[in-house]
Coordinates of C-alpha atoms and ligand atoms in Angstrom, one line a residue:
X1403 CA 70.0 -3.9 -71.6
X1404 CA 70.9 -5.7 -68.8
X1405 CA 68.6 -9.1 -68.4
X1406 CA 66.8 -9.2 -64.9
X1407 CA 66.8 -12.9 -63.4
X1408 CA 64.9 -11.5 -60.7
X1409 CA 63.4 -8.3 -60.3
X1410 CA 62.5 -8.4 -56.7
X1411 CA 64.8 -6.8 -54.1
X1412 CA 65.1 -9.1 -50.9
X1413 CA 64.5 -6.4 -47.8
X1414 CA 68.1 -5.9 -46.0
X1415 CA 67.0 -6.9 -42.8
X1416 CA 69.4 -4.5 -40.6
X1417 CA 67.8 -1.0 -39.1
X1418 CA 68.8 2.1 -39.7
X1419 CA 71.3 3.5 -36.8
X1420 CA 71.9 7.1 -36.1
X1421 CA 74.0 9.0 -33.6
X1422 CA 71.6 10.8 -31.8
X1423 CA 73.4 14.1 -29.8
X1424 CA 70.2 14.3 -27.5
X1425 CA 71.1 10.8 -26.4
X1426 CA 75.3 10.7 -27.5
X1427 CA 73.6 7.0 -28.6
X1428 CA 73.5 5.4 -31.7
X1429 CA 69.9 4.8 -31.8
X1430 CA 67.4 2.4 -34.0
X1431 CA 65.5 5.0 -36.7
X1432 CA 62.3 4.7 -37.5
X1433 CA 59.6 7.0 -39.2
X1434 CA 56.9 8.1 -36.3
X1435 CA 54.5 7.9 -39.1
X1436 CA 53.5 6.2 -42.2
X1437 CA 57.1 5.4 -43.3
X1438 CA 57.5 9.2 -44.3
X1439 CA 60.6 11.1 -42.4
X1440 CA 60.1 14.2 -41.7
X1441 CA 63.9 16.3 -41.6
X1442 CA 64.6 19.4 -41.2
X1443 CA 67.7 21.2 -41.9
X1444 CA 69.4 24.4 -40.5
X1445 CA 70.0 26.5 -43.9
X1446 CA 72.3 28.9 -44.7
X1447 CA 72.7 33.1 -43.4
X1448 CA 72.3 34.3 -47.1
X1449 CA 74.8 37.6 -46.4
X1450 CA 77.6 36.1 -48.5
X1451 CA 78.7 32.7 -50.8
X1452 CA 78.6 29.5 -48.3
X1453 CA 82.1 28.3 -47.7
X1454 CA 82.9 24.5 -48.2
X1455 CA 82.8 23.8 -44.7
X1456 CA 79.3 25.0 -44.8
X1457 CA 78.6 23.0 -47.9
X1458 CA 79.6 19.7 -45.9
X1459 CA 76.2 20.1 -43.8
X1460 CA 74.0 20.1 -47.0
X1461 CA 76.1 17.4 -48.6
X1462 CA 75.6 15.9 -44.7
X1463 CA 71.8 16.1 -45.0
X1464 CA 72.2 15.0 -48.5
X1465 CA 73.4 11.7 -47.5
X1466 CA 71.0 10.9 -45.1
X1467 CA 68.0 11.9 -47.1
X1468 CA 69.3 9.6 -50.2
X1469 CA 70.1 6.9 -47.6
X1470 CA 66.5 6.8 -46.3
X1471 CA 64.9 7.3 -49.8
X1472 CA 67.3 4.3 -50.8
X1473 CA 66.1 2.1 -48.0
X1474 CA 62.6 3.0 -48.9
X1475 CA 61.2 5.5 -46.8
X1476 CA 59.5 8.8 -48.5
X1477 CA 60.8 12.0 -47.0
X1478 CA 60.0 14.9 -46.5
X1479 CA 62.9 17.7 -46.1
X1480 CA 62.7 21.5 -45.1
X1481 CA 65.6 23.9 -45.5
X1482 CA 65.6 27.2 -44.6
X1483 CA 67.3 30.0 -45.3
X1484 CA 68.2 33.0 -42.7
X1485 CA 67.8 36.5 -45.2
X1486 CA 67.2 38.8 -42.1
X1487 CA 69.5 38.9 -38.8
X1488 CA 71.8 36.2 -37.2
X1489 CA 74.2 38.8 -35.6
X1490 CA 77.7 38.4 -36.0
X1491 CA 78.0 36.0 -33.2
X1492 CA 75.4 33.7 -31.7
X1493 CA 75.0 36.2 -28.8
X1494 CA 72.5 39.0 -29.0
X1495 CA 75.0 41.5 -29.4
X1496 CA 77.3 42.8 -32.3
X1497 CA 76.1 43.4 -35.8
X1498 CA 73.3 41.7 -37.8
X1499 CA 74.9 40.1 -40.6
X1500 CA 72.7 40.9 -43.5
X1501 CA 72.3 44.5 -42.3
X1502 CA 76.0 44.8 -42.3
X1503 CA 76.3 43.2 -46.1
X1504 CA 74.1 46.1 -47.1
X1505 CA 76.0 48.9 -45.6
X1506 CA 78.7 47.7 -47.2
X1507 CA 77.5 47.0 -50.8
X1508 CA 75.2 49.9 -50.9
X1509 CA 72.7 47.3 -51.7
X1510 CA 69.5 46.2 -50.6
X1511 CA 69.5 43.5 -47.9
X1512 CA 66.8 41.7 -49.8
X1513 CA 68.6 41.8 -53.3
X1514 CA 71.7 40.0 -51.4
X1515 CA 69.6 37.6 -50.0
X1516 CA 68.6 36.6 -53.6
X1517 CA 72.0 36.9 -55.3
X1518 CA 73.2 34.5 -52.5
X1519 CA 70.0 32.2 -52.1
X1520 CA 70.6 31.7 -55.8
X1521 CA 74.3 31.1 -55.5
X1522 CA 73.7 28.5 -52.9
X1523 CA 71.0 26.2 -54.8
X1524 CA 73.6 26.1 -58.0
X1525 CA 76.4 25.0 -55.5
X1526 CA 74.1 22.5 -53.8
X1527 CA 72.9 21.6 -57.9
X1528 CA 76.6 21.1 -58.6
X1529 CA 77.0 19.0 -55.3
X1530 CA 73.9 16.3 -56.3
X1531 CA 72.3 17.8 -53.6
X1532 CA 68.5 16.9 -54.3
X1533 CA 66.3 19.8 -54.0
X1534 CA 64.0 20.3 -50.3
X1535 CA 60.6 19.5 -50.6
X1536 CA 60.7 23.0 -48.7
X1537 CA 62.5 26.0 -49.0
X1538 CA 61.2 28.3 -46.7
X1539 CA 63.0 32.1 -46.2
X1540 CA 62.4 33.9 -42.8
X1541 CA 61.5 37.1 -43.8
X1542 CA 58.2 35.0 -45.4
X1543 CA 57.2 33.8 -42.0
X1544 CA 57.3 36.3 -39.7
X1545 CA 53.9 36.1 -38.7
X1546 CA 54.2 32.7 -37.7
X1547 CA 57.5 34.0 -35.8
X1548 CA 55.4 36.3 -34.0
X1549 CA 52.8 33.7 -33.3
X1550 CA 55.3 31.8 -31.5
X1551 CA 56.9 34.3 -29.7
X1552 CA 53.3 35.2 -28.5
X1553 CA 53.0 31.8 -27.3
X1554 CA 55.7 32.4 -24.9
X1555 CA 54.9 35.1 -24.0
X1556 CA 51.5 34.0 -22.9
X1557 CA 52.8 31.2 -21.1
X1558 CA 55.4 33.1 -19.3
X1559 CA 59.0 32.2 -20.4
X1560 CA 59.4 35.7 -21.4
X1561 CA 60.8 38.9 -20.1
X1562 CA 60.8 42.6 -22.0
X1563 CA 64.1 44.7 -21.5
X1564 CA 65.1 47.8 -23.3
X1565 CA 66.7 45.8 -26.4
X1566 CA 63.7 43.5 -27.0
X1567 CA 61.8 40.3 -25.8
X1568 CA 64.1 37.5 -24.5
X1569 CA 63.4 34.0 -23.4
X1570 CA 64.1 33.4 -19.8
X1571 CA 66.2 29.9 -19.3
X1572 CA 65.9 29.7 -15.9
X1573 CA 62.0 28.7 -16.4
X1574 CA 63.0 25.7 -18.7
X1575 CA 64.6 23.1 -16.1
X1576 CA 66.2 21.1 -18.9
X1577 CA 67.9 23.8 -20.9
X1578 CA 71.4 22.5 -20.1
X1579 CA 70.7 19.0 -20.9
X1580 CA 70.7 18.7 -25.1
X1581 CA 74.7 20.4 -25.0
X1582 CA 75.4 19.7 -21.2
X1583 CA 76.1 22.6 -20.4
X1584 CA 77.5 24.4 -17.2
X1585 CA 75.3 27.1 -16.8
X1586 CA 77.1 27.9 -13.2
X1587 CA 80.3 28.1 -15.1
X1588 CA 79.0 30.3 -18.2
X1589 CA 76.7 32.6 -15.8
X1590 CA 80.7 33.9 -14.5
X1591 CA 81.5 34.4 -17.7
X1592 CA 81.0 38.1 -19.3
X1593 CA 78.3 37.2 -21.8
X1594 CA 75.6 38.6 -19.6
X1595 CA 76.6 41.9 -19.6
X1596 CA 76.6 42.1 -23.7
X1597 CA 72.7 43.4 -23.7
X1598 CA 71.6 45.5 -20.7
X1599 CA 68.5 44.3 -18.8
X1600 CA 69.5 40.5 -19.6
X1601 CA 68.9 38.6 -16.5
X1602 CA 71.1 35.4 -17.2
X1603 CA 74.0 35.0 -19.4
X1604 CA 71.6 32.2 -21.6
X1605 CA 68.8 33.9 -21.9
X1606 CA 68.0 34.9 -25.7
X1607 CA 66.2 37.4 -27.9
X1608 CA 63.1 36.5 -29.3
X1609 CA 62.4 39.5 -31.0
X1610 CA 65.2 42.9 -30.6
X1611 CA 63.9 46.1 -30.9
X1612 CA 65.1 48.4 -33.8
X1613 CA 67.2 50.7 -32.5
X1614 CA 66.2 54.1 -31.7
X1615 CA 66.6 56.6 -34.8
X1616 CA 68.6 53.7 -36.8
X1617 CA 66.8 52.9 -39.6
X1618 CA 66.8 49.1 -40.3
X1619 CA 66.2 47.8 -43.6
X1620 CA 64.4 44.8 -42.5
X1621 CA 61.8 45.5 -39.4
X1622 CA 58.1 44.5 -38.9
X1623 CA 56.2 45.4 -36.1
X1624 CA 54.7 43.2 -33.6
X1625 CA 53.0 43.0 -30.4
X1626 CA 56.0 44.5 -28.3
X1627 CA 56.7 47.1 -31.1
X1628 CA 59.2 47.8 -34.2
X1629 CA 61.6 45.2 -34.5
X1630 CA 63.0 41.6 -35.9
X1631 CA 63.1 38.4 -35.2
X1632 CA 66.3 36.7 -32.8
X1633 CA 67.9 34.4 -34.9
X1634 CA 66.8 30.9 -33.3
X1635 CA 63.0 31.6 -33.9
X1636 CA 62.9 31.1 -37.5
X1637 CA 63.8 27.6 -37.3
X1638 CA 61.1 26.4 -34.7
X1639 CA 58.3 28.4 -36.2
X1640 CA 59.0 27.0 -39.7
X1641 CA 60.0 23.3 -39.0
X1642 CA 56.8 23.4 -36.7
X1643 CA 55.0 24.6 -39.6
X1644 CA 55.8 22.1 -42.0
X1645 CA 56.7 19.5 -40.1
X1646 CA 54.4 19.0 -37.1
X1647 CA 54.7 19.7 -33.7
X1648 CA 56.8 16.7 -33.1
X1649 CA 58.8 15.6 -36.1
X1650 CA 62.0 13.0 -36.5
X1651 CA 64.9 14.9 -37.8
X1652 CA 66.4 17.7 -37.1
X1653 CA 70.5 18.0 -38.6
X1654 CA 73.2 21.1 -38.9
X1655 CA 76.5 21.2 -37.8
X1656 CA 78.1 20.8 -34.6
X1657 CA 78.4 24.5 -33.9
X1658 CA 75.0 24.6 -33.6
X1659 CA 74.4 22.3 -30.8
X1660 CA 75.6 24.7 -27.9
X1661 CA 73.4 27.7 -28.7
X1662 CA 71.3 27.8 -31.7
X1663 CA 69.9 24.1 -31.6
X1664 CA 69.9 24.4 -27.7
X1665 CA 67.6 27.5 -27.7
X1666 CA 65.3 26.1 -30.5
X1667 CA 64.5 23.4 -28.1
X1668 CA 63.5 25.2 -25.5
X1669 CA 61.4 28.0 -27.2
X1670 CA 60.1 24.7 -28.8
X1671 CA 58.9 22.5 -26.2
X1672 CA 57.7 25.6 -24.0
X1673 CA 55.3 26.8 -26.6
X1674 CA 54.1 23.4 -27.6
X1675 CA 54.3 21.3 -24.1
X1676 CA 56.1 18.6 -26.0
X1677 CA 59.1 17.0 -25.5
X1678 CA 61.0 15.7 -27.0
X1679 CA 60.6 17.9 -29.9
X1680 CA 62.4 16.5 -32.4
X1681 CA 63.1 12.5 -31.5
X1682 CA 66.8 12.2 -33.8
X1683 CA 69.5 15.1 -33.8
X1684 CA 72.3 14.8 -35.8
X1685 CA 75.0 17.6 -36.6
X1686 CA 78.7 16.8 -38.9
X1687 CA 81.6 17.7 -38.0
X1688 CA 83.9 21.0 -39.2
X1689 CA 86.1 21.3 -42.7
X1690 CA 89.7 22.2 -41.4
X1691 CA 91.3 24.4 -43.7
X1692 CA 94.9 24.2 -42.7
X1693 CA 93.7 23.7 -39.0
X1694 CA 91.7 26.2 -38.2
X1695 CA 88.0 26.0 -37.8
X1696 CA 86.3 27.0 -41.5
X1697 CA 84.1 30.2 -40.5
X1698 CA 83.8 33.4 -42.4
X1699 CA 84.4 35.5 -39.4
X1700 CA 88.0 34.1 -38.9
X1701 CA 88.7 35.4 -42.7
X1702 CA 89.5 31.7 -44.1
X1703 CA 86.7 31.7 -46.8
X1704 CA 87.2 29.1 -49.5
X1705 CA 84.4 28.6 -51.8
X1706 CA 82.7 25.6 -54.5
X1707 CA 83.7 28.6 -57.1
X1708 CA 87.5 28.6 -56.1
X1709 CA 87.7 24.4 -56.5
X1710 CA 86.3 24.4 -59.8
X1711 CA 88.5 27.2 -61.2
X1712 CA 91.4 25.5 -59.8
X1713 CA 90.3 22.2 -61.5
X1714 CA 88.1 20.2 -59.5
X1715 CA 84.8 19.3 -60.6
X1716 CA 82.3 19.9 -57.9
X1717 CA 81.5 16.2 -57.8
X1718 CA 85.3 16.2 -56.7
X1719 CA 84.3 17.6 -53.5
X1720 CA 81.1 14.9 -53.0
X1721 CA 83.7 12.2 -53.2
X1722 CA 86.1 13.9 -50.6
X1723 CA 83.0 14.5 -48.6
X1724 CA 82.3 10.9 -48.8
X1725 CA 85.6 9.8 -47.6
X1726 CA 85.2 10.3 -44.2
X1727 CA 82.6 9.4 -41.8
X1728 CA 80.0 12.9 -41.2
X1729 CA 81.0 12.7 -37.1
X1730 CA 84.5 12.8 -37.9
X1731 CA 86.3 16.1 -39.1
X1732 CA 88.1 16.5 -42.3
X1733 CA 91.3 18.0 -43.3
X1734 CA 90.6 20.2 -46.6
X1735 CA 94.2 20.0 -48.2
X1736 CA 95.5 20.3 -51.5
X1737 CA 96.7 16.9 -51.3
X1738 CA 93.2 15.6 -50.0
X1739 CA 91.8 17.3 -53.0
X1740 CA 94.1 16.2 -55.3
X1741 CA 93.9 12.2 -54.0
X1742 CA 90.5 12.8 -53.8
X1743 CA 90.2 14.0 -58.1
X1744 CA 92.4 11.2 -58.8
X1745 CA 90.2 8.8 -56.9
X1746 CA 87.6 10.2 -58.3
X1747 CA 88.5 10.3 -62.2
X1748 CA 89.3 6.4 -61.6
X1749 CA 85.5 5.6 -60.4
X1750 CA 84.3 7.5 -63.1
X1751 CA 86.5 6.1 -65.5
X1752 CA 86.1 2.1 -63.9
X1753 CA 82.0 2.7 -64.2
X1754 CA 81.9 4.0 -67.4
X1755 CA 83.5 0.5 -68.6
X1756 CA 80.5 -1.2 -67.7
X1757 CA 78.1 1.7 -68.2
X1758 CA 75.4 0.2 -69.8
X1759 CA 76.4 -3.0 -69.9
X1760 CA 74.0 -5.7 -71.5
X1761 CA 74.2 -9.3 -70.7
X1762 CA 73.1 -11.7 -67.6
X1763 CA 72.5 -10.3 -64.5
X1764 CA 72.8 -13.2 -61.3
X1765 CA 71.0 -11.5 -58.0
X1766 CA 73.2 -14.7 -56.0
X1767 CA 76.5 -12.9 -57.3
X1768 CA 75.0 -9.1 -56.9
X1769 CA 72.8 -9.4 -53.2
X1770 CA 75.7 -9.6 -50.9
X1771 CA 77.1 -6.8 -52.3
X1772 CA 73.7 -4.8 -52.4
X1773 CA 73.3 -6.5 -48.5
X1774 CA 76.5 -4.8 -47.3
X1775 CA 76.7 -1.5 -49.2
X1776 CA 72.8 -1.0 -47.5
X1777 CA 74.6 -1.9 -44.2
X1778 CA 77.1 0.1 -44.5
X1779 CA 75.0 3.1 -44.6
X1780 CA 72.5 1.5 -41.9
X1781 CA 75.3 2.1 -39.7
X1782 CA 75.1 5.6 -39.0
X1783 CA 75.5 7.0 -42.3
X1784 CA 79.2 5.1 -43.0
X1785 CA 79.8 6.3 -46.4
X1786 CA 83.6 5.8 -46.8
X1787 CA 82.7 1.9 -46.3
X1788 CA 80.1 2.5 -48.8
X1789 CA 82.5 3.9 -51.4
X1790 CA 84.7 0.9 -50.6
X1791 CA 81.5 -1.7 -51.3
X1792 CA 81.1 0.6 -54.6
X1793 CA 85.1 0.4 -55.3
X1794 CA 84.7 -3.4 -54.9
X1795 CA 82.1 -3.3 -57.4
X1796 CA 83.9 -1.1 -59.8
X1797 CA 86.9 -3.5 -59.4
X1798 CA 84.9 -6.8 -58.7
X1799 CA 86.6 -9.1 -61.4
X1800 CA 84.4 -11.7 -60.2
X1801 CA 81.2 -9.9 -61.3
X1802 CA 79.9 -9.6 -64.9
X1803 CA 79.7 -6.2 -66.6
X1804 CA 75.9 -5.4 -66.5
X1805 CA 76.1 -7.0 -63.0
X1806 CA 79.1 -4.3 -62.4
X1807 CA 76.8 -1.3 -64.1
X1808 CA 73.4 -2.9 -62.1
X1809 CA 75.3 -2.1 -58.3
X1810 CA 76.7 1.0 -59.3
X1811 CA 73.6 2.1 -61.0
X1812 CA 72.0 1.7 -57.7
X1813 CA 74.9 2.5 -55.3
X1814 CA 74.8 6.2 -57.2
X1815 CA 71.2 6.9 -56.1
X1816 CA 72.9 7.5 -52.6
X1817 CA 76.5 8.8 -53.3
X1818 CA 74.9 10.8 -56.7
X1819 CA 78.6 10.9 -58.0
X1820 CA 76.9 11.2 -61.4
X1821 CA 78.2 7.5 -62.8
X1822 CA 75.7 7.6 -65.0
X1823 CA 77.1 10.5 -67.5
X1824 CA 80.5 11.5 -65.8
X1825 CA 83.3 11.8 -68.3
X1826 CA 86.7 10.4 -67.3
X1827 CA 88.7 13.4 -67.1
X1828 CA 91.2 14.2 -69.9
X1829 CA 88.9 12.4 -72.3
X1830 CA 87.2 14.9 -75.0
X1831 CA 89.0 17.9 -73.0
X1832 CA 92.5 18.8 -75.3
X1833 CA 95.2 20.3 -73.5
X1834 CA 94.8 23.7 -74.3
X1835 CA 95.3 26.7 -72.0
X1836 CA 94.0 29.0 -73.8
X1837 CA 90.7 27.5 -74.3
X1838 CA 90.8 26.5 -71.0
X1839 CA 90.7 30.2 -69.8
X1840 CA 87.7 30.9 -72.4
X1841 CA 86.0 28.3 -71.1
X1842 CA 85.9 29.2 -67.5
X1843 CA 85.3 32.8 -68.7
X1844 CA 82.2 31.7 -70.2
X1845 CA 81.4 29.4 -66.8
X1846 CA 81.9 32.5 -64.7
X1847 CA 80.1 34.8 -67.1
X1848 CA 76.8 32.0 -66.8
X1849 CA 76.7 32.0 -63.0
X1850 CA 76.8 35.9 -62.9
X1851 CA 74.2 35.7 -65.1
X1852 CA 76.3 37.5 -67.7
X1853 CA 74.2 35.6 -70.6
X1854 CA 75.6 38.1 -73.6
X1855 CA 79.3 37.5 -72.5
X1856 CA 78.4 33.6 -72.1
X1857 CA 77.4 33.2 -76.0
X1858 CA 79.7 35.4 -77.1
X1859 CA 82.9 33.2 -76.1
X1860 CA 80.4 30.5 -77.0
X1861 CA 80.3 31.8 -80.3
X1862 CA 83.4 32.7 -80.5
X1863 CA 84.8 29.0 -79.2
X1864 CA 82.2 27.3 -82.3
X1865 CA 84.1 29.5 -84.8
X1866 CA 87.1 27.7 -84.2
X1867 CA 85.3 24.4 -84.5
X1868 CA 85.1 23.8 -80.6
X1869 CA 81.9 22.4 -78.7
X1870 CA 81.4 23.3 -74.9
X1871 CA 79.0 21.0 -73.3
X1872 CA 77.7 22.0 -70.1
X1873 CA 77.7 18.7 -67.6
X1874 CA 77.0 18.4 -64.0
X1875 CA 80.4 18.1 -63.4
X1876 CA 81.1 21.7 -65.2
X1877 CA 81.6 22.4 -68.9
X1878 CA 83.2 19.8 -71.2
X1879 CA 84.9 21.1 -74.4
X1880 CA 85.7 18.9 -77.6
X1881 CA 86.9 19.8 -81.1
X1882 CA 84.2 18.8 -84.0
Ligands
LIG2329 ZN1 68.3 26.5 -37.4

């Protein structure tokens, strides 16, 4: 093993900068308290699989969780997840999304809340997403839903119309400012007239009625009657749960900010009087597939599952994520995918050269690198120059082998690209179609939960003398 010369870490003097979108500044970040971050993270609408565009926002929150846990902070991190409502826009008209998936499968809304839930956590498993210290689901909390609601209610933001209780922006002078909006220019607009009753085109449902004579799969009742939560209550009345009042964090993606992020701050800081609510607000930027915006709505759906039949490991898709900068948006081509595998296989195959390494380990030859990788990400999250500190590393002829293996050892807590175990790719794996096809049978068979089908191709593969190994990066086969 490698020697240590010296086992204490000098402290990288730079802070941590973040983009904050309450302030369009990059602002100093600290903890308010005890050194302990408090995040929370917009989860996904469990009605369907989470496109990869959707997948950028954990990997997004991913990075700046590992980044602060890397420069020493503790964390704590709450995702939830949406299993009832969020109507098919961000309006409070059209369908409700889970409701919908029901109709359509003849199943129950709850069961594809689970089967999607589930599907989610492996993605974000197969991503190196580390797991929240809180996953809270929204049809748990709907008490503390209602609680809130009642707060505003009390207080007098509120108004009751024939299609539920809605939250009256006029009363919150600073609703425009978080997305700067023009409220004169949207109140022309034809939004208003989507829900009868609604007395300006921003004001949102708190809690919608079921409709009369429909009957709704998921409904409570409340203090205004039958009904369910509007889509933005979830989030205050569970990050104010287990977060605080006030808290640091709050991240998601940029098509949050104009409504659902915008709305979650006012409900928020009229209930609980303070403001800011959350101090740091940071959303990523889109996935383009072939231009147009990623959304399930507009039909372009591409999925974790698709980029591993096709060939690229999940981890594939971390690295591509980590090429660009989180405020910048990303082109998801073939050829992106493809430089990004081969870019990929060569970090893979450059660190497990050194993996491991023994011999002398000089902190003079290591600290400047370990100085600018930490700035790197101090500076608002940069990851690709962070991949291009480790890539000097990986490279660095100048640096001795354990030295090589001690950065990238350490560079991996952050960009969790797996350096540890990753196998280059073609080594082990024979070229064989055919086995090939078995093996991602049996894959697809696992994450159905098909177990029987899953060891039976297993069995079948070990009776030709073939080994599957299941890896982070998906299954590895080899002949015995
Ligand atoms: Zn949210």
């Amino acid at each position: 093993m490698a020697e240590r010369v010296n086992t204490a870490r000098a402290p990288v003097e730079v802070p941590v900068q973040l983009f904050n979108t309450r302030t369009l500044k990059k602002e100093i970040f600290e903890p308010s308290e005890d050194g302990n971050a408090r995040i929370y993270t917009c989860g996904p609408t469990v009605y369907a699989a989470a496109h990869i565009g959707n997948l950028r926002s954990n990997l997004f929150a991913d990075l700046l969780v590992r980044t602060l846990l890397h420069r020493g902070y503790s964390v704590t991190h709450v995702i939830n997840v949406t299993d009832v409502g969020h109507l098919t826009d961000d309006a409070d008209a059209g369908e409700d999304k889970m409701e919908r998936a029901a109709v359509e499968t003849g199943r129950t809304a709850m069961e594809i809340a689970e089967q999607y839930t589930q599907l989610w956590l492996d993605d974000r498993e197969r991503l190196g997403c580390r797991l929240p210290d809180v996953l809270c689901r929204a049809t748990e909390h709907i008490p503390e839903q209602i609680a809130l609601v009642e707060r505003l209610v009390e207080r007098g933001f509120t108004y009751q119309i024939p299609d539920g209780v809605y939250f009256d922006t006029t009363k919150f002078p600073g609703y425009a400012d978080f997305a700067r909006l023009d409220l004169a220019g949207q109140a022309s607009g034809a939004r208003i007239a989507d829900v009868e009753g609604k007395r300006h085109a921003a004001d949102f449902a708190l809690w919608k009625f079921a409709e009369e004579g429909v009957q709704r799969q998921q409904e409570w009742g409340s203090p205004w009657g039958r009904g369910f939560p509007g889509w933005h209550v979830e989030c205050s009345a569970m990050s104010i749960q287990y977060l605080g009042e006030t808290f640091d964090l709050h991240t998601g993606g940029v098509d949050h900010i104009k409504v659902h992020h915008t709305n979650e701050i006012a409900q928020s800081e009229c209930a609980y009087g303070m403001r800011p609510w959350v101090r740091f607000w940071l959303h990523n930027e889109f996935v383009n597939l072939a231009g147009e915006k990623m959304a399930k709505s507009e039909g372009n759906v591409a999925v974790l599952q698709d980029l591993v039949r096709q060939g690229y490991p999940a981890l594939v898709y971390r690295y591509f994520f980590l090429q660009a900068h989180y405020r910048q948006q990303q082109s998801f081509t073939r050829d992106a995918m493809d430089a990004a595998k081969t870019g990929y296989d060569r970090l893979v195959r450059a660190a497990a050269e050194v993996r491991d390494a023994g011999g002398e380990v000089r902190e003079d030859a290591i600290e400047p690198l370990r100085v600018r990788f930490a700035e790197s990400l101090a500076d608002d999250l940069n990851a690709p120059r962070a991949v291009a500190v480790a890539w000097e590393v990986a490279r660095g002829s100048e640096l001795l082998p354990a030295e090589r293996w001690e950065l990238l050892r350490e560079f991996d807590q952050v960009l969790r690209l797996d350096l540890a175990n990753a196998t280059p790719a073609g080594e082990g794996a024979e070229n064989d179609p055919r086995v090939e096809a078995l093996v991602a049978e049996r894959e697809e068979a696992r994450r159905t939960r098909d177990f029987a089908t899953a060891d039976r191709i297993r069995d079948e593969l070990a009776a030709e003398g073939i080994v599957v190994k299941d890896t982070p990066n998906g299954p590895r086969w080899s002949r015995t």
